[in-house]
Amino acid sequence: MLNAQWPLLEVDALSVKFPVAGALFGAKRWLHALSDVHLQLRKGEILGLVGESGSGKSTLGRAIILPQENISGGCIRFEGRPITGGLKSDMARMRQQMAMVFQDPFASLNPRQTIGESIAEVLRVHRKVPKDRIPARVDELLAEVGLRPEHGKRRPHALSGGQCQRAGIARALAIEPQLIVADECVSALDVSIQGQIINLLMSLREKKGLTILFIAHDLAIVRRLCDRVAVMYLGRIVEEGPVEAVFSQPRHPYTAGLIAAIPEIDPHKTLAGSALVGEPPSPIARPAGCAFHPRCPVAQVQCRSGNAPETRHFADHGYACVLDRSGGEFVNQGVVK
Ligand SMILES: Nc1ncnc2c1ncn2[C@@H]1O[C@H](COP(=O)(O)OP(=O)(O)OP(=O)(O)O)[C@@H](O)[C@H]1O
Ligand code: SF4
Ligand SMILES: [Mg+2]
């Protein structure tokens, strides 16, 4: 029996790289989508994963849910057992306890099937209930996500975006997962509908003790929904901690920049680093040292070379920066531009 504080999922030094077409002077080139990623999800918690486009959020979500060819280092453990690099049959069995909810609810459902057929298919394939119980279980799952039995008789195009996303969540729940990876699952929805889906996820966590990795761009939603947040930059986790600690006192300049870009979160707070300028560099040519140094308003000489900064930990709040922010304040400790 897992204790609430024990990690359900552990990502340990995970690296993922993709080959890039066209060798340079005969040397094969790689796109480093994830580098030495460490992350833990405790049972029943909602962890937000944020970062600019291309930072590696979906790659991490996919590495958890699907077998990956491109893992170049590290491993992922579920309930203490590896789900990468082990026997395919064992890994497939463990992955049956995880499901993904996607950004585009229409694309994630078969347009030729009714919603009910889509959910029934999952129940059949995973042998979740006896055949004669399937229709009743489909109705139960629809009810769990706030849909009525008649919604199950419609095809995806006959539903609204919000109803379709509810159906996608019902399909994910059909396998009775312990973990859901929700990749930008509300980004395509209207703001009012986003709120309804967020409420649904919160109530499912309460009722079922679900653990959720919530991948998102929208920091305001992450602050409302999540218990903890991890911030990614160019394939690395640069800060991770309880939502309130990270939002009220970000310790990595990149996190501070992301938060400063959304003034409604705290319009009175001034953070050195201010809103981010420029774009992230290509993950094919990661800058040496701290990959954030070309954009960092408080970069130091030592940030430009060597290895990426080690992660410092203060209780359960970690950040990877050479500057000591244990006092919490963003003090400009000598800007080198
Ligand atoms: N199958 C693949 N082959 C080659 N490169 C890939 C592949 N999948 C992802 N990448 C690259 O890996 C990096 C991380 O991509 P990823 O989709 O994980 O980012 P993301 O944080 O989810 O971005 P977004 O917010 O836009 O969804 C990007 O540079 C992307 O181009
Ligand atoms: S390590 Fe250096 S460049 Fe990177 S965030 Fe910290 S101060 Fe900025
Ligand atoms: Mg993505």
CSV table of C-alpha atoms in Angstrom, one decimal, residues 41 58 89 102 161 178 185 262 297 315:
chain,number,residue,atom,x,y,z
A,41,LEU,CA,5.0,12.5,-8.4
A,58,SER,CA,5.3,16.7,-24.1
A,89,SER,CA,5.4,-7.2,-21.3
A,102,PHE,CA,-4.6,15.3,-25.1
A,161,GLY,CA,-15.1,21.2,-27.4
A,178,GLN,CA,-3.7,5.7,-11.1
A,185,CYS,CA,-5.8,19.5,-22.1
A,262,ILE,CA,1.6,37.4,-16.4
A,297,PRO,CA,19.3,39.3,-16.5
A,315,ALA,CA,13.2,21.8,2.0
